[in-house]
Amino acid sequence: MKKYILLTAMTLLSASALADVTRHALPNNSTFPISRAVEVTADTALIFHSGMVPGPVNPDAKKGSREYYGDTETQALNVFKRYEASLKELGVSFSDVIKMQVFLVGDPAMDGKMDFSGFMKAYTKYFGTKEQPNKPARSAFQIAGLAGGPNMLIEIEVVIAKP
């Protein structure tokens, strides 16, 4: 009887070990690396991760300078590296990210326009790749500024579906 209970418990646990996530592709066979929508079942845990900003890429540079943080692509790569560590601690990975919001500050080097292309160069190294094909639903906004101060150009927040 104990073996039967243990076997039943193991079967139930293994059946729920994967989050039931459906990613709906963009229409017209679009290759843009986001999902139109992401659907999760009620038995999937959702993690709402606070936004992350970049750390310094050159801590010897003047704090808050462009050299301190780098350009948008550099800052986005820095944020994704920081997320990589945080997600690992939470027992998930980029493949579990179902929703992303990206806040971009206008780059002074681009006449105050956001560097969406720079962000995308970093983003496409983590999402929609051969190694990690899952793509989150995503929004990107240009905002006036971030609490981190001048030359901080990006903040990213994510929602994760944890099995």
mmCIF file of the C-alpha atoms, coordinates in Angstrom:
data_MODEL
# 
_entry.id   MODEL 
# 
loop_
_atom_site.group_PDB 
_atom_site.id 
_atom_site.type_symbol 
_atom_site.label_atom_id 
_atom_site.label_alt_id 
_atom_site.label_comp_id 
_atom_site.label_asym_id 
_atom_site.label_entity_id 
_atom_site.label_seq_id 
_atom_site.pdbx_PDB_ins_code 
_atom_site.Cartn_x 
_atom_site.Cartn_y 
_atom_site.Cartn_z 
_atom_site.occupancy 
_atom_site.B_iso_or_equiv 
_atom_site.pdbx_formal_charge 
_atom_site.auth_seq_id 
_atom_site.auth_comp_id 
_atom_site.auth_asym_id 
_atom_site.auth_atom_id 
_atom_site.pdbx_PDB_model_num 
ATOM 1   C CA . MET A 1 1   ? 0.000  0.000  0.000   1.00 0.00 ? 1   MET A CA 1 
ATOM 2   C CA . LYS A 1 2   ? 2.839  2.412  0.876   1.00 0.00 ? 2   LYS A CA 1 
ATOM 3   C CA . LYS A 1 3   ? 4.424  1.748  -2.527  1.00 0.00 ? 3   LYS A CA 1 
ATOM 4   C CA . TYR A 1 4   ? 1.125  2.537  -4.244  1.00 0.00 ? 4   TYR A CA 1 
ATOM 5   C CA . ILE A 1 5   ? 0.757  5.834  -2.358  1.00 0.00 ? 5   ILE A CA 1 
ATOM 6   C CA . LEU A 1 6   ? 4.360  6.772  -3.106  1.00 0.00 ? 6   LEU A CA 1 
ATOM 7   C CA . LEU A 1 7   ? 3.958  5.878  -6.792  1.00 0.00 ? 7   LEU A CA 1 
ATOM 8   C CA . THR A 1 8   ? 0.726  7.890  -7.017  1.00 0.00 ? 8   THR A CA 1 
ATOM 9   C CA . ALA A 1 9   ? 2.347  10.903 -5.328  1.00 0.00 ? 9   ALA A CA 1 
ATOM 10  C CA . MET A 1 10  ? 5.367  10.728 -7.649  1.00 0.00 ? 10  MET A CA 1 
ATOM 11  C CA . THR A 1 11  ? 3.095  10.515 -10.693 1.00 0.00 ? 11  THR A CA 1 
ATOM 12  C CA . LEU A 1 12  ? 1.092  13.552 -9.591  1.00 0.00 ? 12  LEU A CA 1 
ATOM 13  C CA . LEU A 1 13  ? 4.229  15.555 -8.827  1.00 0.00 ? 13  LEU A CA 1 
ATOM 14  C CA . SER A 1 14  ? 5.878  14.708 -12.138 1.00 0.00 ? 14  SER A CA 1 
ATOM 15  C CA . ALA A 1 15  ? 2.690  15.551 -14.034 1.00 0.00 ? 15  ALA A CA 1 
ATOM 16  C CA . SER A 1 16  ? 2.711  19.017 -12.527 1.00 0.00 ? 16  SER A CA 1 
ATOM 17  C CA . ALA A 1 17  ? 6.483  19.542 -12.869 1.00 0.00 ? 17  ALA A CA 1 
ATOM 18  C CA . LEU A 1 18  ? 6.081  21.485 -16.100 1.00 0.00 ? 18  LEU A CA 1 
ATOM 19  C CA . ALA A 1 19  ? 4.162  24.716 -16.356 1.00 0.00 ? 19  ALA A CA 1 
ATOM 20  C CA . ASP A 1 20  ? 1.346  24.496 -18.866 1.00 0.00 ? 20  ASP A CA 1 
ATOM 21  C CA . VAL A 1 21  ? 2.175  27.493 -21.045 1.00 0.00 ? 21  VAL A CA 1 
ATOM 22  C CA . THR A 1 22  ? 0.854  28.220 -24.530 1.00 0.00 ? 22  THR A CA 1 
ATOM 23  C CA . ARG A 1 23  ? 2.665  30.905 -26.517 1.00 0.00 ? 23  ARG A CA 1 
ATOM 24  C CA . HIS A 1 24  ? 0.595  32.374 -29.346 1.00 0.00 ? 24  HIS A CA 1 
ATOM 25  C CA . ALA A 1 25  ? 2.696  33.481 -32.316 1.00 0.00 ? 25  ALA A CA 1 
ATOM 26  C CA . LEU A 1 26  ? 2.379  36.834 -34.023 1.00 0.00 ? 26  LEU A CA 1 
ATOM 27  C CA . PRO A 1 27  ? 0.150  36.788 -37.126 1.00 0.00 ? 27  PRO A CA 1 
ATOM 28  C CA . ASN A 1 28  ? 1.326  36.491 -40.724 1.00 0.00 ? 28  ASN A CA 1 
ATOM 29  C CA . ASN A 1 29  ? 4.309  34.285 -39.830 1.00 0.00 ? 29  ASN A CA 1 
ATOM 30  C CA . SER A 1 30  ? 6.090  37.275 -38.312 1.00 0.00 ? 30  SER A CA 1 
ATOM 31  C CA . THR A 1 31  ? 9.643  36.524 -37.210 1.00 0.00 ? 31  THR A CA 1 
ATOM 32  C CA . PHE A 1 32  ? 9.738  39.364 -34.665 1.00 0.00 ? 32  PHE A CA 1 
ATOM 33  C CA . PRO A 1 33  ? 10.915 37.670 -31.431 1.00 0.00 ? 33  PRO A CA 1 
ATOM 34  C CA . ILE A 1 34  ? 7.893  38.174 -29.172 1.00 0.00 ? 34  ILE A CA 1 
ATOM 35  C CA . SER A 1 35  ? 4.662  36.284 -28.618 1.00 0.00 ? 35  SER A CA 1 
ATOM 36  C CA . ARG A 1 36  ? 1.306  37.833 -29.432 1.00 0.00 ? 36  ARG A CA 1 
ATOM 37  C CA . ALA A 1 37  ? -0.027 36.398 -26.177 1.00 0.00 ? 37  ALA A CA 1 
ATOM 38  C CA . VAL A 1 38  ? 0.994  33.857 -23.551 1.00 0.00 ? 38  VAL A CA 1 
ATOM 39  C CA . GLU A 1 39  ? -1.522 31.646 -21.786 1.00 0.00 ? 39  GLU A CA 1 
ATOM 40  C CA . VAL A 1 40  ? -0.916 29.750 -18.532 1.00 0.00 ? 40  VAL A CA 1 
ATOM 41  C CA . THR A 1 41  ? -3.065 27.269 -16.655 1.00 0.00 ? 41  THR A CA 1 
ATOM 42  C CA . ALA A 1 42  ? -4.497 28.018 -13.242 1.00 0.00 ? 42  ALA A CA 1 
ATOM 43  C CA . ASP A 1 43  ? -2.164 25.542 -11.527 1.00 0.00 ? 43  ASP A CA 1 
ATOM 44  C CA . THR A 1 44  ? 0.962  27.430 -12.650 1.00 0.00 ? 44  THR A CA 1 
ATOM 45  C CA . ALA A 1 45  ? 2.697  29.717 -10.159 1.00 0.00 ? 45  ALA A CA 1 
ATOM 46  C CA . LEU A 1 46  ? 3.301  33.241 -11.431 1.00 0.00 ? 46  LEU A CA 1 
ATOM 47  C CA . ILE A 1 47  ? 6.305  35.230 -10.217 1.00 0.00 ? 47  ILE A CA 1 
ATOM 48  C CA . PHE A 1 48  ? 6.148  38.990 -10.665 1.00 0.00 ? 48  PHE A CA 1 
ATOM 49  C CA . HIS A 1 49  ? 9.803  40.032 -10.658 1.00 0.00 ? 49  HIS A CA 1 
ATOM 50  C CA . SER A 1 50  ? 10.640 43.626 -9.787  1.00 0.00 ? 50  SER A CA 1 
ATOM 51  C CA . GLY A 1 51  ? 12.307 45.702 -12.448 1.00 0.00 ? 51  GLY A CA 1 
ATOM 52  C CA . MET A 1 52  ? 16.061 45.512 -12.782 1.00 0.00 ? 52  MET A CA 1 
ATOM 53  C CA . VAL A 1 53  ? 18.423 48.262 -13.875 1.00 0.00 ? 53  VAL A CA 1 
ATOM 54  C CA . PRO A 1 54  ? 22.027 47.978 -15.021 1.00 0.00 ? 54  PRO A CA 1 
ATOM 55  C CA . GLY A 1 55  ? 25.017 47.998 -12.757 1.00 0.00 ? 55  GLY A CA 1 
ATOM 56  C CA . PRO A 1 56  ? 28.181 49.822 -13.742 1.00 0.00 ? 56  PRO A CA 1 
ATOM 57  C CA . VAL A 1 57  ? 30.191 48.387 -16.621 1.00 0.00 ? 57  VAL A CA 1 
ATOM 58  C CA . ASN A 1 58  ? 33.133 50.617 -15.717 1.00 0.00 ? 58  ASN A CA 1 
ATOM 59  C CA . PRO A 1 59  ? 33.038 51.254 -11.956 1.00 0.00 ? 59  PRO A CA 1 
ATOM 60  C CA . ASP A 1 60  ? 36.214 53.356 -12.256 1.00 0.00 ? 60  ASP A CA 1 
ATOM 61  C CA . ALA A 1 61  ? 34.422 55.926 -14.413 1.00 0.00 ? 61  ALA A CA 1 
ATOM 62  C CA . LYS A 1 62  ? 32.557 58.871 -12.888 1.00 0.00 ? 62  LYS A CA 1 
ATOM 63  C CA . LYS A 1 63  ? 29.346 57.546 -11.316 1.00 0.00 ? 63  LYS A CA 1 
ATOM 64  C CA . GLY A 1 64  ? 26.360 58.267 -13.555 1.00 0.00 ? 64  GLY A CA 1 
ATOM 65  C CA . SER A 1 65  ? 28.440 58.974 -16.655 1.00 0.00 ? 65  SER A CA 1 
ATOM 66  C CA . ARG A 1 66  ? 27.922 57.232 -19.983 1.00 0.00 ? 66  ARG A CA 1 
ATOM 67  C CA . GLU A 1 67  ? 31.227 55.413 -19.454 1.00 0.00 ? 67  GLU A CA 1 
ATOM 68  C CA . TYR A 1 68  ? 29.957 54.193 -16.068 1.00 0.00 ? 68  TYR A CA 1 
ATOM 69  C CA . TYR A 1 69  ? 26.836 52.515 -17.535 1.00 0.00 ? 69  TYR A CA 1 
ATOM 70  C CA . GLY A 1 70  ? 27.546 52.144 -21.259 1.00 0.00 ? 70  GLY A CA 1 
ATOM 71  C CA . ASP A 1 71  ? 25.101 52.501 -24.140 1.00 0.00 ? 71  ASP A CA 1 
ATOM 72  C CA . THR A 1 72  ? 21.645 50.910 -24.320 1.00 0.00 ? 72  THR A CA 1 
ATOM 73  C CA . GLU A 1 73  ? 22.878 47.595 -25.717 1.00 0.00 ? 73  GLU A CA 1 
ATOM 74  C CA . THR A 1 74  ? 25.567 47.325 -23.031 1.00 0.00 ? 74  THR A CA 1 
ATOM 75  C CA . GLN A 1 75  ? 23.068 48.216 -20.307 1.00 0.00 ? 75  GLN A CA 1 
ATOM 76  C CA . ALA A 1 76  ? 20.511 45.705 -21.603 1.00 0.00 ? 76  ALA A CA 1 
ATOM 77  C CA . LEU A 1 77  ? 23.139 42.947 -21.645 1.00 0.00 ? 77  LEU A CA 1 
ATOM 78  C CA . ASN A 1 78  ? 24.057 43.917 -18.081 1.00 0.00 ? 78  ASN A CA 1 
ATOM 79  C CA . VAL A 1 79  ? 20.408 43.709 -16.975 1.00 0.00 ? 79  VAL A CA 1 
ATOM 80  C CA . PHE A 1 80  ? 19.943 40.310 -18.651 1.00 0.00 ? 80  PHE A CA 1 
ATOM 81  C CA . LYS A 1 81  ? 23.084 38.982 -16.910 1.00 0.00 ? 81  LYS A CA 1 
ATOM 82  C CA . ARG A 1 82  ? 21.677 40.194 -13.579 1.00 0.00 ? 82  ARG A CA 1 
ATOM 83  C CA . TYR A 1 83  ? 18.343 38.520 -14.377 1.00 0.00 ? 83  TYR A CA 1 
ATOM 84  C CA . GLU A 1 84  ? 20.126 35.295 -15.267 1.00 0.00 ? 84  GLU A CA 1 
ATOM 85  C CA . ALA A 1 85  ? 21.482 35.085 -11.711 1.00 0.00 ? 85  ALA A CA 1 
ATOM 86  C CA . SER A 1 86  ? 18.191 36.095 -10.077 1.00 0.00 ? 86  SER A CA 1 
ATOM 87  C CA . LEU A 1 87  ? 16.123 33.647 -12.130 1.00 0.00 ? 87  LEU A CA 1 
ATOM 88  C CA . LYS A 1 88  ? 18.531 30.844 -11.285 1.00 0.00 ? 88  LYS A CA 1 
ATOM 89  C CA . GLU A 1 89  ? 18.101 31.611 -7.565  1.00 0.00 ? 89  GLU A CA 1 
ATOM 90  C CA . LEU A 1 90  ? 14.321 31.390 -8.056  1.00 0.00 ? 90  LEU A CA 1 
ATOM 91  C CA . GLY A 1 91  ? 14.629 28.003 -9.798  1.00 0.00 ? 91  GLY A CA 1 
ATOM 92  C CA . VAL A 1 92  ? 13.558 29.279 -13.230 1.00 0.00 ? 92  VAL A CA 1 
ATOM 93  C CA . SER A 1 93  ? 15.200 30.510 -16.424 1.00 0.00 ? 93  SER A CA 1 
ATOM 94  C CA . PHE A 1 94  ? 14.595 32.825 -19.359 1.00 0.00 ? 94  PHE A CA 1 
ATOM 95  C CA . SER A 1 95  ? 12.510 30.067 -20.973 1.00 0.00 ? 95  SER A CA 1 
ATOM 96  C CA . ASP A 1 96  ? 9.956  30.579 -18.161 1.00 0.00 ? 96  ASP A CA 1 
ATOM 97  C CA . VAL A 1 97  ? 9.543  34.345 -18.780 1.00 0.00 ? 97  VAL A CA 1 
ATOM 98  C CA . ILE A 1 98  ? 6.050  34.954 -20.139 1.00 0.00 ? 98  ILE A CA 1 
ATOM 99  C CA . LYS A 1 99  ? 5.729  38.765 -19.980 1.00 0.00 ? 99  LYS A CA 1 
ATOM 100 C CA . MET A 1 100 ? 8.273  41.554 -20.190 1.00 0.00 ? 100 MET A CA 1 
ATOM 101 C CA . GLN A 1 101 ? 8.022  45.308 -19.903 1.00 0.00 ? 101 GLN A CA 1 
ATOM 102 C CA . VAL A 1 102 ? 10.970 47.379 -21.063 1.00 0.00 ? 102 VAL A CA 1 
ATOM 103 C CA . PHE A 1 103 ? 11.422 51.003 -20.053 1.00 0.00 ? 103 PHE A CA 1 
ATOM 104 C CA . LEU A 1 104 ? 13.895 52.896 -22.238 1.00 0.00 ? 104 LEU A CA 1 
ATOM 105 C CA . VAL A 1 105 ? 15.146 56.412 -21.599 1.00 0.00 ? 105 VAL A CA 1 
ATOM 106 C CA . GLY A 1 106 ? 15.965 58.542 -24.615 1.00 0.00 ? 106 GLY A CA 1 
ATOM 107 C CA . ASP A 1 107 ? 19.686 58.374 -25.355 1.00 0.00 ? 107 ASP A CA 1 
ATOM 108 C CA . PRO A 1 108 ? 21.365 61.810 -25.420 1.00 0.00 ? 108 PRO A CA 1 
ATOM 109 C CA . ALA A 1 109 ? 23.699 60.450 -28.121 1.00 0.00 ? 109 ALA A CA 1 
ATOM 110 C CA . MET A 1 110 ? 20.614 59.811 -30.290 1.00 0.00 ? 110 MET A CA 1 
ATOM 111 C CA . ASP A 1 111 ? 18.978 63.243 -29.917 1.00 0.00 ? 111 ASP A CA 1 
ATOM 112 C CA . GLY A 1 112 ? 16.888 61.976 -27.005 1.00 0.00 ? 112 GLY A CA 1 
ATOM 113 C CA . LYS A 1 113 ? 15.344 59.031 -28.867 1.00 0.00 ? 113 LYS A CA 1 
ATOM 114 C CA . MET A 1 114 ? 15.304 55.570 -27.318 1.00 0.00 ? 114 MET A CA 1 
ATOM 115 C CA . ASP A 1 115 ? 17.784 53.088 -28.760 1.00 0.00 ? 115 ASP A CA 1 
ATOM 116 C CA . PHE A 1 116 ? 15.331 50.284 -29.482 1.00 0.00 ? 116 PHE A CA 1 
ATOM 117 C CA . SER A 1 117 ? 17.789 48.677 -31.897 1.00 0.00 ? 117 SER A CA 1 
ATOM 118 C CA . GLY A 1 118 ? 20.463 48.536 -29.198 1.00 0.00 ? 118 GLY A CA 1 
ATOM 119 C CA . PHE A 1 119 ? 17.986 46.900 -26.822 1.00 0.00 ? 119 PHE A CA 1 
ATOM 120 C CA . MET A 1 120 ? 16.978 44.351 -29.486 1.00 0.00 ? 120 MET A CA 1 
ATOM 121 C CA . LYS A 1 121 ? 20.614 43.361 -30.099 1.00 0.00 ? 121 LYS A CA 1 
ATOM 122 C CA . ALA A 1 122 ? 20.830 42.306 -26.445 1.00 0.00 ? 122 ALA A CA 1 
ATOM 123 C CA . TYR A 1 123 ? 17.297 40.849 -26.249 1.00 0.00 ? 123 TYR A CA 1 
ATOM 124 C CA . THR A 1 124 ? 17.774 38.524 -29.228 1.00 0.00 ? 124 THR A CA 1 
ATOM 125 C CA . LYS A 1 125 ? 20.739 36.879 -27.495 1.00 0.00 ? 125 LYS A CA 1 
ATOM 126 C CA . TYR A 1 126 ? 18.349 35.591 -24.798 1.00 0.00 ? 126 TYR A CA 1 
ATOM 127 C CA . PHE A 1 127 ? 14.939 35.136 -26.469 1.00 0.00 ? 127 PHE A CA 1 
ATOM 128 C CA . GLY A 1 128 ? 13.846 33.440 -29.687 1.00 0.00 ? 128 GLY A CA 1 
ATOM 129 C CA . THR A 1 129 ? 17.184 31.694 -30.142 1.00 0.00 ? 129 THR A CA 1 
ATOM 130 C CA . LYS A 1 130 ? 17.886 28.109 -31.126 1.00 0.00 ? 130 LYS A CA 1 
ATOM 131 C CA . GLU A 1 131 ? 19.008 27.414 -27.545 1.00 0.00 ? 131 GLU A CA 1 
ATOM 132 C CA . GLN A 1 132 ? 16.081 29.294 -25.944 1.00 0.00 ? 132 GLN A CA 1 
ATOM 133 C CA . PRO A 1 133 ? 13.205 29.593 -28.436 1.00 0.00 ? 133 PRO A CA 1 
ATOM 134 C CA . ASN A 1 134 ? 10.524 30.781 -25.970 1.00 0.00 ? 134 ASN A CA 1 
ATOM 135 C CA . LYS A 1 135 ? 9.385  34.351 -26.507 1.00 0.00 ? 135 LYS A CA 1 
ATOM 136 C CA . PRO A 1 136 ? 7.480  36.416 -23.953 1.00 0.00 ? 136 PRO A CA 1 
ATOM 137 C CA . ALA A 1 137 ? 4.639  38.799 -24.596 1.00 0.00 ? 137 ALA A CA 1 
ATOM 138 C CA . ARG A 1 138 ? 6.389  42.155 -24.409 1.00 0.00 ? 138 ARG A CA 1 
ATOM 139 C CA . SER A 1 139 ? 5.922  45.917 -24.324 1.00 0.00 ? 139 SER A CA 1 
ATOM 140 C CA . ALA A 1 140 ? 8.593  48.599 -24.681 1.00 0.00 ? 140 ALA A CA 1 
ATOM 141 C CA . PHE A 1 141 ? 8.181  52.248 -23.698 1.00 0.00 ? 141 PHE A CA 1 
ATOM 142 C CA . GLN A 1 142 ? 10.237 55.390 -23.924 1.00 0.00 ? 142 GLN A CA 1 
ATOM 143 C CA . ILE A 1 143 ? 10.137 57.189 -20.591 1.00 0.00 ? 143 ILE A CA 1 
ATOM 144 C CA . ALA A 1 144 ? 11.520 60.501 -19.332 1.00 0.00 ? 144 ALA A CA 1 
ATOM 145 C CA . GLY A 1 145 ? 13.964 59.012 -16.838 1.00 0.00 ? 145 GLY A CA 1 
ATOM 146 C CA . LEU A 1 146 ? 14.775 56.375 -14.240 1.00 0.00 ? 146 LEU A CA 1 
ATOM 147 C CA . ALA A 1 147 ? 15.334 56.753 -10.513 1.00 0.00 ? 147 ALA A CA 1 
ATOM 148 C CA . GLY A 1 148 ? 18.960 55.632 -11.035 1.00 0.00 ? 148 GLY A CA 1 
ATOM 149 C CA . GLY A 1 149 ? 19.887 58.998 -12.480 1.00 0.00 ? 149 GLY A CA 1 
ATOM 150 C CA . PRO A 1 150 ? 21.466 60.309 -15.661 1.00 0.00 ? 150 PRO A CA 1 
ATOM 151 C CA . ASN A 1 151 ? 22.740 57.935 -18.342 1.00 0.00 ? 151 ASN A CA 1 
ATOM 152 C CA . MET A 1 152 ? 20.820 54.973 -16.918 1.00 0.00 ? 152 MET A CA 1 
ATOM 153 C CA . LEU A 1 153 ? 18.869 54.098 -20.050 1.00 0.00 ? 153 LEU A CA 1 
ATOM 154 C CA . ILE A 1 154 ? 16.942 50.894 -19.299 1.00 0.00 ? 154 ILE A CA 1 
ATOM 155 C CA . GLU A 1 155 ? 14.843 49.042 -16.755 1.00 0.00 ? 155 GLU A CA 1 
ATOM 156 C CA . ILE A 1 156 ? 13.264 45.661 -17.435 1.00 0.00 ? 156 ILE A CA 1 
ATOM 157 C CA . GLU A 1 157 ? 10.627 43.821 -15.426 1.00 0.00 ? 157 GLU A CA 1 
ATOM 158 C CA . VAL A 1 158 ? 9.314  40.327 -16.075 1.00 0.00 ? 158 VAL A CA 1 
ATOM 159 C CA . VAL A 1 159 ? 6.570  37.900 -15.133 1.00 0.00 ? 159 VAL A CA 1 
ATOM 160 C CA . ILE A 1 160 ? 7.608  34.238 -14.894 1.00 0.00 ? 160 ILE A CA 1 
ATOM 161 C CA . ALA A 1 161 ? 5.496  31.068 -15.071 1.00 0.00 ? 161 ALA A CA 1 
ATOM 162 C CA . LYS A 1 162 ? 7.010  28.598 -12.615 1.00 0.00 ? 162 LYS A CA 1 
ATOM 163 C CA . PRO A 1 163 ? 6.114  24.936 -12.916 1.00 0.00 ? 163 PRO A CA 1 
# 
